[in-house]
Tab-separated table of C-alpha atoms in Angstrom:
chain	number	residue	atom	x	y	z
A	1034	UNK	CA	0.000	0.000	0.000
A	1035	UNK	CA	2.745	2.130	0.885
A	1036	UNK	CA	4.472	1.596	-2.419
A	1037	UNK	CA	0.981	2.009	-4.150
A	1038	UNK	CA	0.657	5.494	-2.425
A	1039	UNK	CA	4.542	6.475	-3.305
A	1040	UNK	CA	4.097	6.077	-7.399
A	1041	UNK	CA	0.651	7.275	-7.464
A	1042	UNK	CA	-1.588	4.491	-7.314
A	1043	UNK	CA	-4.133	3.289	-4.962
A	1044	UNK	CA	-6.294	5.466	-2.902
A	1045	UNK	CA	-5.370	7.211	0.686
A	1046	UNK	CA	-7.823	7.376	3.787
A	1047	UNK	CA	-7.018	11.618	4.254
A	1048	UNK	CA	-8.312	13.531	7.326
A	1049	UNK	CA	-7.340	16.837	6.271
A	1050	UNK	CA	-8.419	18.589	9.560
A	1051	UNK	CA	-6.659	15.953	11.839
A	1052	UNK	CA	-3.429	16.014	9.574
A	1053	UNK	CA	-3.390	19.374	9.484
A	1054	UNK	CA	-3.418	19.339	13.348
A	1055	UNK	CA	-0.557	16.749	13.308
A	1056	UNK	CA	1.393	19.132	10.939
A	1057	UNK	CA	0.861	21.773	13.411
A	1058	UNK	CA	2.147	19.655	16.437
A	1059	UNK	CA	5.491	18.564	14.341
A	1060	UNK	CA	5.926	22.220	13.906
A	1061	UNK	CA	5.441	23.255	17.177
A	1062	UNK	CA	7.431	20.501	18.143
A	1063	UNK	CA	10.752	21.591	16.019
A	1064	UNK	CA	10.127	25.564	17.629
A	1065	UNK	CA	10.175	24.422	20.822
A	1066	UNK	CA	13.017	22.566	19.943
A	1067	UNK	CA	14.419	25.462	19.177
A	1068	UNK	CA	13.646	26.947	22.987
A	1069	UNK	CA	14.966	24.522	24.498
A	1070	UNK	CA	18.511	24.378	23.022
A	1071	UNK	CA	18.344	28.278	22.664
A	1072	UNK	CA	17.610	28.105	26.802
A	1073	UNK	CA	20.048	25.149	27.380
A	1074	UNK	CA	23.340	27.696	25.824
A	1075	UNK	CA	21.708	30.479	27.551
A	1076	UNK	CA	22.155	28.399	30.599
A	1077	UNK	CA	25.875	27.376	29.783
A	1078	UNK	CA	26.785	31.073	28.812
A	1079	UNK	CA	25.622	32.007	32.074
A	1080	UNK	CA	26.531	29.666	34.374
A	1081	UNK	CA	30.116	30.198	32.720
A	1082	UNK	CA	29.668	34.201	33.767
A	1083	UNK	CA	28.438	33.699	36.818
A	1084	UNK	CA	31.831	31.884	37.243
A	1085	UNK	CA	34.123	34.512	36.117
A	1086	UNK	CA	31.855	36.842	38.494
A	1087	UNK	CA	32.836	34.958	40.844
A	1088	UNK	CA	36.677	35.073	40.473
A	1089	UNK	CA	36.640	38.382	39.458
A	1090	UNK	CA	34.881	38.930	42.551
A	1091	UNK	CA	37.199	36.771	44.561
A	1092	UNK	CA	40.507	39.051	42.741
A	1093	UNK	CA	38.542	42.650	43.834
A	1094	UNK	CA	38.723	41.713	47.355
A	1095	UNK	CA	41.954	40.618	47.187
A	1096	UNK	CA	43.465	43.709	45.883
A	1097	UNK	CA	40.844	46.036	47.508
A	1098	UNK	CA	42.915	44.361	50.560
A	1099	UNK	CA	46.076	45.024	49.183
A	1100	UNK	CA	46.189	48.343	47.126
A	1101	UNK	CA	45.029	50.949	49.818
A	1102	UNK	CA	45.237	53.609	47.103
A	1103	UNK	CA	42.400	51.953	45.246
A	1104	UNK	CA	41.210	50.467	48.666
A	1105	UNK	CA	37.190	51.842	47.805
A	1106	UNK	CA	37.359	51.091	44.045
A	1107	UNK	CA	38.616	47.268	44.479
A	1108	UNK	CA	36.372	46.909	47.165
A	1109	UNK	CA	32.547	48.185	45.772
A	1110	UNK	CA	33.680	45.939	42.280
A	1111	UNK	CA	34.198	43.083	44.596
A	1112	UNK	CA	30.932	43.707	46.508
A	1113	UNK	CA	28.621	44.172	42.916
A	1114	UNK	CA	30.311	40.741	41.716
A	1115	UNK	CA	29.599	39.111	44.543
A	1116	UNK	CA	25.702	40.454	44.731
A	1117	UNK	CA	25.909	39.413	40.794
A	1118	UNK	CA	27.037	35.656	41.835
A	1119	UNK	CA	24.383	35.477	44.291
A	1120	UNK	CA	21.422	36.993	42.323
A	1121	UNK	CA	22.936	34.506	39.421
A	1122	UNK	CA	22.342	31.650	40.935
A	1123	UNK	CA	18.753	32.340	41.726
A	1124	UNK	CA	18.401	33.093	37.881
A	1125	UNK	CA	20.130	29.778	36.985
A	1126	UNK	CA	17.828	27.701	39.267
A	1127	UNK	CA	14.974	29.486	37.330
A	1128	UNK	CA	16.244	29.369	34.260
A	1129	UNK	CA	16.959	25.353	35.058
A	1130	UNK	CA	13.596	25.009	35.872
A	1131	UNK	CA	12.637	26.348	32.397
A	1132	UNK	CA	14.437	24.613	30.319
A	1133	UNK	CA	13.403	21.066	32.245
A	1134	UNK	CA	9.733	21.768	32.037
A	1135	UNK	CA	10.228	22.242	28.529
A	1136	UNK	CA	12.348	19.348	27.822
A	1137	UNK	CA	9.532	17.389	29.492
A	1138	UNK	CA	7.152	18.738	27.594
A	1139	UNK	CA	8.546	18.039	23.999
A	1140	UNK	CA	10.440	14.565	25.114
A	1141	UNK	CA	7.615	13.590	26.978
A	1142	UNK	CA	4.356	14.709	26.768
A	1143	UNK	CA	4.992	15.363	22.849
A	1144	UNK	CA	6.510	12.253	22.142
A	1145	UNK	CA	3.931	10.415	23.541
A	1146	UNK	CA	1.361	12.443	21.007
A	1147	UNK	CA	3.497	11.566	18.728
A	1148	UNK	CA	4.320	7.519	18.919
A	1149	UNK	CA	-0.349	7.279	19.115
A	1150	UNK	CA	0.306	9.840	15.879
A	1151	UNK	CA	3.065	6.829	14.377
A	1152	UNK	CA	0.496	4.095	15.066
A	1153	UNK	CA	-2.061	5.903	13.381
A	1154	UNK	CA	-0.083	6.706	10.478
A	1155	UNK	CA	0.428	2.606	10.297
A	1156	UNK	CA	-3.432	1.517	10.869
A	1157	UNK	CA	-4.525	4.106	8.628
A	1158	UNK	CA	-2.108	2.489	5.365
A	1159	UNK	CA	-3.288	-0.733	6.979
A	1160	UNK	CA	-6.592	0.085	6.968
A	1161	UNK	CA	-6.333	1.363	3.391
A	1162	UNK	CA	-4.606	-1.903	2.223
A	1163	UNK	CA	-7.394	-3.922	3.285
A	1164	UNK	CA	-10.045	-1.305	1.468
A	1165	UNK	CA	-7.791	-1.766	-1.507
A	1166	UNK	CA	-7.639	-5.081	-1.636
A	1167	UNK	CA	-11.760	-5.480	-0.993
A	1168	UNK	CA	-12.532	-2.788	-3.587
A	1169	UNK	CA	-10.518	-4.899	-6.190
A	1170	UNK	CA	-12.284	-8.050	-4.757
A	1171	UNK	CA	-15.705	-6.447	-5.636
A	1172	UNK	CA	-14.467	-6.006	-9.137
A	1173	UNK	CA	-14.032	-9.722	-9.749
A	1174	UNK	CA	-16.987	-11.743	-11.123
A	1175	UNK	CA	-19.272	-12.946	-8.177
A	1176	UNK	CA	-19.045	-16.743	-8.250
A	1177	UNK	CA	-18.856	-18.957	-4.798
A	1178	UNK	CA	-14.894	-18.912	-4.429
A	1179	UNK	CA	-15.253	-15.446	-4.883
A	1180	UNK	CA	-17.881	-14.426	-2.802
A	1181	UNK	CA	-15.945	-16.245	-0.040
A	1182	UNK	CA	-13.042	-13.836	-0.793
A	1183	UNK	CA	-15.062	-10.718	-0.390
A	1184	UNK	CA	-16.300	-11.965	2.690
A	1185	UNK	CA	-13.119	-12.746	4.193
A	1186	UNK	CA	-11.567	-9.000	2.543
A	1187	UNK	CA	-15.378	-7.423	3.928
A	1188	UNK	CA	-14.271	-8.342	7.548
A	1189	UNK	CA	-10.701	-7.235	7.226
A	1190	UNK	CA	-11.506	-4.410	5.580
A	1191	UNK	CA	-14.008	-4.104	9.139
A	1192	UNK	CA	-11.129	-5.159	11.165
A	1193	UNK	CA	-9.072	-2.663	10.385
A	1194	UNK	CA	-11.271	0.275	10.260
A	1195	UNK	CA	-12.644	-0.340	13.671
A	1196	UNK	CA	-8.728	-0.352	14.412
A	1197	UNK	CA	-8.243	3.098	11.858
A	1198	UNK	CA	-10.996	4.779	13.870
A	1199	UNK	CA	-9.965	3.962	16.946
A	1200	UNK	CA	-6.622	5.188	16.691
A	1201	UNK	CA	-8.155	7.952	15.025
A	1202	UNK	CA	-9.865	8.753	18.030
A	1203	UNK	CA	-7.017	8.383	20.292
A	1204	UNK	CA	-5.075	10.873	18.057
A	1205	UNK	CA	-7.836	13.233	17.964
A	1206	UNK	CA	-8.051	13.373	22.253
A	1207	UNK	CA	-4.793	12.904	22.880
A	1208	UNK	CA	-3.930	15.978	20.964
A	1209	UNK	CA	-7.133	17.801	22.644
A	1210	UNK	CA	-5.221	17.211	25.710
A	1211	UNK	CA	-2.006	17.695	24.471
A	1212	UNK	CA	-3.288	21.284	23.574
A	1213	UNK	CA	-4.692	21.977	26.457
A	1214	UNK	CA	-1.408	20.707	28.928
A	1215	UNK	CA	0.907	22.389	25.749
A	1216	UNK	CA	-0.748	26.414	26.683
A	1217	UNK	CA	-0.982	25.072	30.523
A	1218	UNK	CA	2.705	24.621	30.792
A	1219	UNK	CA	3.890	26.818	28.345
A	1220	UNK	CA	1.845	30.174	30.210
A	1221	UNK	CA	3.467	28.891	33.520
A	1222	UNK	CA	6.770	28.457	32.019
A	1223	UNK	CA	7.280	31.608	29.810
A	1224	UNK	CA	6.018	33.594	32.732
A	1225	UNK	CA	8.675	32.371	35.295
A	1226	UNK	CA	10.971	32.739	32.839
A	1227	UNK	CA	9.891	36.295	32.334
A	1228	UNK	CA	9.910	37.295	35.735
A	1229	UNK	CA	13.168	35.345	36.867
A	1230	UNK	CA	14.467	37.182	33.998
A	1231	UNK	CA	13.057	40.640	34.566
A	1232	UNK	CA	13.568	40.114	38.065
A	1233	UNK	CA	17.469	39.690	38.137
A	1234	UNK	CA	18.182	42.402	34.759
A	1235	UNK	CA	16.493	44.529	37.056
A	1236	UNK	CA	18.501	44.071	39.880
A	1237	UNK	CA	15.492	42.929	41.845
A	1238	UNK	CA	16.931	40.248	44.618
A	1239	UNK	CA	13.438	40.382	46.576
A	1240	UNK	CA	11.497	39.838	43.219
A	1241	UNK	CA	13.967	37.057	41.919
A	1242	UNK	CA	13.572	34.994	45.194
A	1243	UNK	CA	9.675	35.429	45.262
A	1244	UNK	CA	9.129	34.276	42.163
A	1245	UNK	CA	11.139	31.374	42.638
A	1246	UNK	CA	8.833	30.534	45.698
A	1247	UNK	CA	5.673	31.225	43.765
A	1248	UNK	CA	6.982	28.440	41.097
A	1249	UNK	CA	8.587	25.898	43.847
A	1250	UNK	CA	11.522	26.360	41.906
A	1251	UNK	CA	14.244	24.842	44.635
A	1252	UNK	CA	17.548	26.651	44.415
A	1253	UNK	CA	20.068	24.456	42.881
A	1254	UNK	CA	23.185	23.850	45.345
A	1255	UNK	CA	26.038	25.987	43.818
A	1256	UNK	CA	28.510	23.212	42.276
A	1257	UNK	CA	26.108	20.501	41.932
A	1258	UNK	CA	26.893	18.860	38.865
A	1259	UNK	CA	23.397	17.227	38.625
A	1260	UNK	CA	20.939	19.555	38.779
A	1261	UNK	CA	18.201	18.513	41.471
A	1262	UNK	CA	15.438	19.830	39.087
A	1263	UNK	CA	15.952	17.883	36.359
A	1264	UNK	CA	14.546	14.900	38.901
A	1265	UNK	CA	11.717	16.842	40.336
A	1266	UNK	CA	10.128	17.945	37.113
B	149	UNK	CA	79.673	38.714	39.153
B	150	UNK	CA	76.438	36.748	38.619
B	151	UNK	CA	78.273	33.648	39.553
B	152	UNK	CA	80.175	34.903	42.378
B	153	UNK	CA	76.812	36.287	43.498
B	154	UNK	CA	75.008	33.116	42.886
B	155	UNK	CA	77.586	30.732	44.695
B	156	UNK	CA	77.216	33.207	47.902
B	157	UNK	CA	80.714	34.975	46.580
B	158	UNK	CA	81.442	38.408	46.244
B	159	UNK	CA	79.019	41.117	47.591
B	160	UNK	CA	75.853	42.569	46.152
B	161	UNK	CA	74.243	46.725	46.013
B	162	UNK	CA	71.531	46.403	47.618
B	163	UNK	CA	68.658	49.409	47.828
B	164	UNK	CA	66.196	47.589	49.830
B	165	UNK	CA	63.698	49.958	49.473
B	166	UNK	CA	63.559	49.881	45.848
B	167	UNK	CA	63.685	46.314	45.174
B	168	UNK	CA	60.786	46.339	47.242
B	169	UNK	CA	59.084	48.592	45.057
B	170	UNK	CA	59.961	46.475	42.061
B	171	UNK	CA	58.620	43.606	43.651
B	172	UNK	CA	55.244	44.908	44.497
B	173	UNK	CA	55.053	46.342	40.950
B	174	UNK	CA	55.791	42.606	39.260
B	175	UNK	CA	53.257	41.307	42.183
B	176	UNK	CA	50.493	43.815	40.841
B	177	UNK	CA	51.389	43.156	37.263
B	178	UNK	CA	50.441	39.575	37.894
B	179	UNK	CA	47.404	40.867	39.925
B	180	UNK	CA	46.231	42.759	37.114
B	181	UNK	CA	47.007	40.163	34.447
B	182	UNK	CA	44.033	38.372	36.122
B	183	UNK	CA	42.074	41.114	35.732
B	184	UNK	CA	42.726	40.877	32.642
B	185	UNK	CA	42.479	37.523	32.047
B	186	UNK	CA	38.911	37.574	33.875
B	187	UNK	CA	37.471	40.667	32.380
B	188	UNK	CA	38.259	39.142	29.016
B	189	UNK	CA	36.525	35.936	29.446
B	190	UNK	CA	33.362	37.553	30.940
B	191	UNK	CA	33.444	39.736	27.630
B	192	UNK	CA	33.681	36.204	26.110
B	193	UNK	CA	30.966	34.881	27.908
B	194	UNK	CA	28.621	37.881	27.807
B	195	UNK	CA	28.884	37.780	23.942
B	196	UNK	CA	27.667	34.535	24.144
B	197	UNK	CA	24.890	35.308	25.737
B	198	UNK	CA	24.015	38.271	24.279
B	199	UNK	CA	23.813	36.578	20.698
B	200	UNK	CA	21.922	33.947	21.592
B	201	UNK	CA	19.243	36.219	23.991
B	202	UNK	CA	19.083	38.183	20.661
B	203	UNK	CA	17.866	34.566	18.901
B	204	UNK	CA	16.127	33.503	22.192
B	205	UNK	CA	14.517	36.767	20.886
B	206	UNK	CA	13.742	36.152	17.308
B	207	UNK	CA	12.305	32.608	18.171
B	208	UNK	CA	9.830	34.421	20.408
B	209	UNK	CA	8.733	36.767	18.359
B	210	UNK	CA	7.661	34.044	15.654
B	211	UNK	CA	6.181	31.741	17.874
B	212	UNK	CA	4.076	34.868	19.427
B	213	UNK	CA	2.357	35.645	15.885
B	214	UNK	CA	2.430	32.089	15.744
B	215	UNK	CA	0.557	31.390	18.465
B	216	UNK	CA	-2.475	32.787	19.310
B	217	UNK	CA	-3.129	31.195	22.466
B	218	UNK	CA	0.011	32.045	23.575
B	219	UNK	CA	0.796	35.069	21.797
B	220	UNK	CA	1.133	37.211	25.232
B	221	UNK	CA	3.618	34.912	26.961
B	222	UNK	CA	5.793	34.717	23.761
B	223	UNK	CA	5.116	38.556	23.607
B	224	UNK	CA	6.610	39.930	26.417
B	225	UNK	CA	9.664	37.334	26.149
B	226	UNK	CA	10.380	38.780	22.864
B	227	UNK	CA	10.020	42.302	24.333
B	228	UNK	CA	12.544	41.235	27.316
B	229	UNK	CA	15.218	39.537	25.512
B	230	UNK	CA	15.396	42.503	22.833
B	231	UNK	CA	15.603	45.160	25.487
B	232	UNK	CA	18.846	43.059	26.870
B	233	UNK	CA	20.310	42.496	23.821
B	234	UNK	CA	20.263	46.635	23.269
B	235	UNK	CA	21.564	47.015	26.577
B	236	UNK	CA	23.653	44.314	26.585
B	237	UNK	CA	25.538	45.404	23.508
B	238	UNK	CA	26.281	48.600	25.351
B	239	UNK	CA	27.857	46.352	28.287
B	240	UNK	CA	30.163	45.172	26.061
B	241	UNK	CA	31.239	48.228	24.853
B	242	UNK	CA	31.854	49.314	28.528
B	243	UNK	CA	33.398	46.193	29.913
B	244	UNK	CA	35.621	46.127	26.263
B	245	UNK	CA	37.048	49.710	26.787
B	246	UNK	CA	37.896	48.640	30.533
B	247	UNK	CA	39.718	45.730	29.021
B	248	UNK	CA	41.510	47.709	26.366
B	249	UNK	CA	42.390	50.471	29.587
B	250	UNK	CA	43.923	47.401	32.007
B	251	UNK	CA	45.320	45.823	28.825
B	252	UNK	CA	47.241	48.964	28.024
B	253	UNK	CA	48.660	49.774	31.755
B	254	UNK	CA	49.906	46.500	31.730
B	255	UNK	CA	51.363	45.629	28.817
B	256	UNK	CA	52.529	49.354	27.571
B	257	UNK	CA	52.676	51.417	30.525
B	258	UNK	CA	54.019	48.643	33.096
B	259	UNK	CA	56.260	46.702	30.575
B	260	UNK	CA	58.101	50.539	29.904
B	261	UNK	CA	58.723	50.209	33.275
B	262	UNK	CA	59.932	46.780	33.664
B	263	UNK	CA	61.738	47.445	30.798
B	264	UNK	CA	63.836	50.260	32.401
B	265	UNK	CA	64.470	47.817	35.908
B	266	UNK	CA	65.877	45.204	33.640
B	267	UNK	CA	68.428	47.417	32.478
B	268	UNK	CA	68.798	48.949	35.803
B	269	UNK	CA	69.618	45.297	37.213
B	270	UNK	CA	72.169	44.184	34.649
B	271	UNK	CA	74.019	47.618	35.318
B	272	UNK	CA	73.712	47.275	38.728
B	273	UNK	CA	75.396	43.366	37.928
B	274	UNK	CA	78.393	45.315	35.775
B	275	UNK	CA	78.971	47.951	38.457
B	276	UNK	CA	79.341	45.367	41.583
B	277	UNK	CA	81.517	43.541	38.983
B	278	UNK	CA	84.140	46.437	37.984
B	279	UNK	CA	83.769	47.168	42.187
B	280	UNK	CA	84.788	44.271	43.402
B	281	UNK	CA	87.877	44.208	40.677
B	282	UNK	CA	88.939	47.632	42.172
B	283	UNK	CA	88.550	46.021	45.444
B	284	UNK	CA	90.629	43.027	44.448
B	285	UNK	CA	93.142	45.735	42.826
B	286	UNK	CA	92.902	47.484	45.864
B	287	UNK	CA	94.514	44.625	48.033
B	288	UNK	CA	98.022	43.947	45.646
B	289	UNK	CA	100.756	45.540	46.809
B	290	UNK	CA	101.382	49.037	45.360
B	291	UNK	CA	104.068	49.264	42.601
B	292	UNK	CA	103.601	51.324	39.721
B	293	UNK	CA	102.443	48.712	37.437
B	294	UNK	CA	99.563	48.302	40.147
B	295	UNK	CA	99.229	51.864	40.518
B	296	UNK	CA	98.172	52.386	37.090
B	297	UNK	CA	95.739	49.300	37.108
B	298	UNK	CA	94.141	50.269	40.071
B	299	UNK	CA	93.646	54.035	38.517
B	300	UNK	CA	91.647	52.242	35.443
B	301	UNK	CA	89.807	50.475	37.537
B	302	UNK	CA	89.014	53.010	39.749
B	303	UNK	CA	87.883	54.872	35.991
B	304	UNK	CA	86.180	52.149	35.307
B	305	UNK	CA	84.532	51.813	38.900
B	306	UNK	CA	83.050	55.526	38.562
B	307	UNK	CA	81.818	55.194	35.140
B	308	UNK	CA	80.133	51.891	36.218
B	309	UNK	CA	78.655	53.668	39.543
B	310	UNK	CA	77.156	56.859	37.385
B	311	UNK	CA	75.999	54.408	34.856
B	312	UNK	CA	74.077	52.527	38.216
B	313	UNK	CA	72.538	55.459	39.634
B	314	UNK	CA	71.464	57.212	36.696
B	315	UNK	CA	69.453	54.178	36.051
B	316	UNK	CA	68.380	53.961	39.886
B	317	UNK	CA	66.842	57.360	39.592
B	318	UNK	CA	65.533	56.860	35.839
B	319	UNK	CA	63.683	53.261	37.596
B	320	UNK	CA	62.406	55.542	40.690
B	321	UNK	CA	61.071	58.366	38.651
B	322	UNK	CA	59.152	56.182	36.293
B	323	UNK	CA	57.884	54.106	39.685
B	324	UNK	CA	56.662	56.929	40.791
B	325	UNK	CA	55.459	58.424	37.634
B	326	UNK	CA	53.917	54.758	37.325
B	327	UNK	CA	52.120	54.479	40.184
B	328	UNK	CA	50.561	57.712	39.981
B	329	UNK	CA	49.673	56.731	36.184
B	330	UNK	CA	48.205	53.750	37.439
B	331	UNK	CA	45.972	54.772	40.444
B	332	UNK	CA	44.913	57.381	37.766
B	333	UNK	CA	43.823	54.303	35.153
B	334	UNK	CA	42.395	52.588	37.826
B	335	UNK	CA	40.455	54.570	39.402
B	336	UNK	CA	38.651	55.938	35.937
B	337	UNK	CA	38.263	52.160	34.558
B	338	UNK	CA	36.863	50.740	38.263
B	339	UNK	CA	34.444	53.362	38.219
B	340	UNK	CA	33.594	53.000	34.888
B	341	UNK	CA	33.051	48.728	35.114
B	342	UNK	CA	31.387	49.628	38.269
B	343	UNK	CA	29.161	51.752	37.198
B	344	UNK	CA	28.373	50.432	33.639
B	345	UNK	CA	27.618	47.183	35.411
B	346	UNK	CA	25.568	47.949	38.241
B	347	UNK	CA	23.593	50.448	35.305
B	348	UNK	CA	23.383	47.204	33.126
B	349	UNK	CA	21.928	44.443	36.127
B	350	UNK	CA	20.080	46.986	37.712
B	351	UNK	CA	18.206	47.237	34.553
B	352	UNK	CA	19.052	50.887	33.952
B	353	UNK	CA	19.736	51.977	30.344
B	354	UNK	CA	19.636	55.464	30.792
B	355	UNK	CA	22.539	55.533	33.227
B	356	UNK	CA	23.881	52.642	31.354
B	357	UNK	CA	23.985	55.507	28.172
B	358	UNK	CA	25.054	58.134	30.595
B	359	UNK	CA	28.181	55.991	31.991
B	360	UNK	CA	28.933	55.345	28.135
B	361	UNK	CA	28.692	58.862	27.490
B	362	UNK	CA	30.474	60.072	30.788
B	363	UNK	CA	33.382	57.917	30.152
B	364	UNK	CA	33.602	58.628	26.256
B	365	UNK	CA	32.929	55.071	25.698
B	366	UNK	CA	32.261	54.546	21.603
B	367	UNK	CA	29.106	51.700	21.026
B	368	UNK	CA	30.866	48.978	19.047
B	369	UNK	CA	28.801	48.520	16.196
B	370	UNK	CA	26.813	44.818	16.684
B	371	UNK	CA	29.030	42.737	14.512
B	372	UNK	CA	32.241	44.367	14.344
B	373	UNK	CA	35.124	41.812	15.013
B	374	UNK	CA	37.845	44.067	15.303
B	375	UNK	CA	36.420	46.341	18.717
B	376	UNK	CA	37.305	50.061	17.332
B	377	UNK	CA	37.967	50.555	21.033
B	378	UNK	CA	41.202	48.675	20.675
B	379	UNK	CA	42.890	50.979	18.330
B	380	UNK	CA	41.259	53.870	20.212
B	381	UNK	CA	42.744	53.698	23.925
């Protein structure tokens, strides 16, 4: 059937509005995609800056001790790095968060869309195969042998479009759902995001730490390799 | 006279003072280096992030008109991450021209310096050498063969000795001319990373602009490889 579809022959089973939803989930799929590895850099990049912050900071007190000529100048440097390092690491936590709930999102929640989507795609050139193979069946002269045949072809033509429909089905709700949970997490997420981000460009410690609590975002342990979030999620 | 020195023979001109002033300038050469060495990688790192805020950006902006049931929450991410991109490119301008400014007082104004003590130190190495020959000279008994040897080497002795302490005072004027120079740098390039950063993460652009302005700071055009800053300082 499959071979019959690629050069042009045979017929297909086509629901344009549910394919054109399942076009529209691929899509949103490779965008998001695009978020998360966009969001996984912007964590590296940072998490590398919050670094150098921190030896920088680390160097400022050390010669704010040691040059009493530029005593002041060392020493306020030293103290904005080290506010910088702290605030940082709030933003990294969020930021972690961010990137996990989206991971799970497309990895998991997607893919699971999209494997019912796969076994749809199968049934359906199934299903077609068998509605092939009965159309041609009903084309042949109707003696005994024959009516046998398009008996046997009638009921797995049935077979498999009980099995086409209910996959259908499954498709159809799972990607209700999947729309729904897509614009649940994705409002939570891009608005954390927003205000972790806002928060600590705009200097604000107080705001930075209460949105973490308002998302249960825990604060990652500076130096801890595996990030406790990626668990919790 | 570097052996004799080195195997604990013959005696060494010591001016305690001013090796110890040479010392703490090759300490806060190192020191600075660092500084360097940090300030540079954060550049390095803040690129980084800039460029890929700026596509964290773009991404966004398409999914928001993409989107209509999220179109808000990709909204105001777009918004944020292009406001920090404008202001971030401004960062790096600042943080570049306090690169180029420790870059320069190390590696011209210090190096002139260090320059000038290694010269100072191998004539101080000649003079203890033609010192200790008039010494030895000084010890053979006095015929006139003698006589006339010690005479050259007393010549040679004073030309030696003005040689040494024109160079002593040539090394303390430009120590002195040095650390004035370099409290000078300092304090105009701590200020300026001071306050171009805390303007920056406190989410300020005006005073971000204003530091920019206040310190003559050029915007490096988004893009350009070669900083202009570099040829500028």
């Amino acid at each position: 059937q499959m071979f019959s579809e690629r050069f042009g022959k045979g017929s297909r089973t086509v629901d344009l509005e549910l394919e054109a939803q399942i076009d529209v989930l691929r899509e949103t799929k490779n965008k998001y995609e695009t978020i998360l590895r966009l969001a996984t850099a912007l964590t590296s990049h940072f998490q590398s800056m919050v670094q150098t912050q921190q030896a920088l900071g680390d160097t400022f007190t050390e010669l704010s001790q040691k040059s009493p000529e530029l005593q002041d100048e060392f020493g306020y440097n030293a103290e904005t790095q080290k506010l910088l390092c702290r605030n940082g690491e709030a933003l990294l936590s969020a930021i972690g968060f961010f990137v996990s709930g989206i991971d799970t999102l497309i990895n998991k929640t997607m893919e699971d869309t999209l494997m019912t989507i796969k076994l749809y795609e199968n049934t359906r050139l199934e299903f077609d195969a068998y509605r092939s193979d009965l159309e041609e069946q009903s084309l042949n002269p109707r003696d005994g042998a024959a009516m046998v045949r398009i008996e046997m072809a009638q009921q797995d033509y049935q077979i498999h479009r009980d099995k086409y429909e209910r996959l259908r089905s499954d498709v159809t709700i799972k990607l209700k759902f999947l729309e729904e949970n897509k614009v649940k997490v994705m409002q939570k997420q891009l608005l954390l995001f927003h205000n972790a981000i806002s928060a600590y460009f705009a200097g604000n410690q107080e705001q930075l730490e209460q949105t973490l609590i308002q998302f249960n975002v825990k604060l990652k342990p500076p130096g801890a390799d595996k990030p406790s979030w990626l668990e919790e999620q």
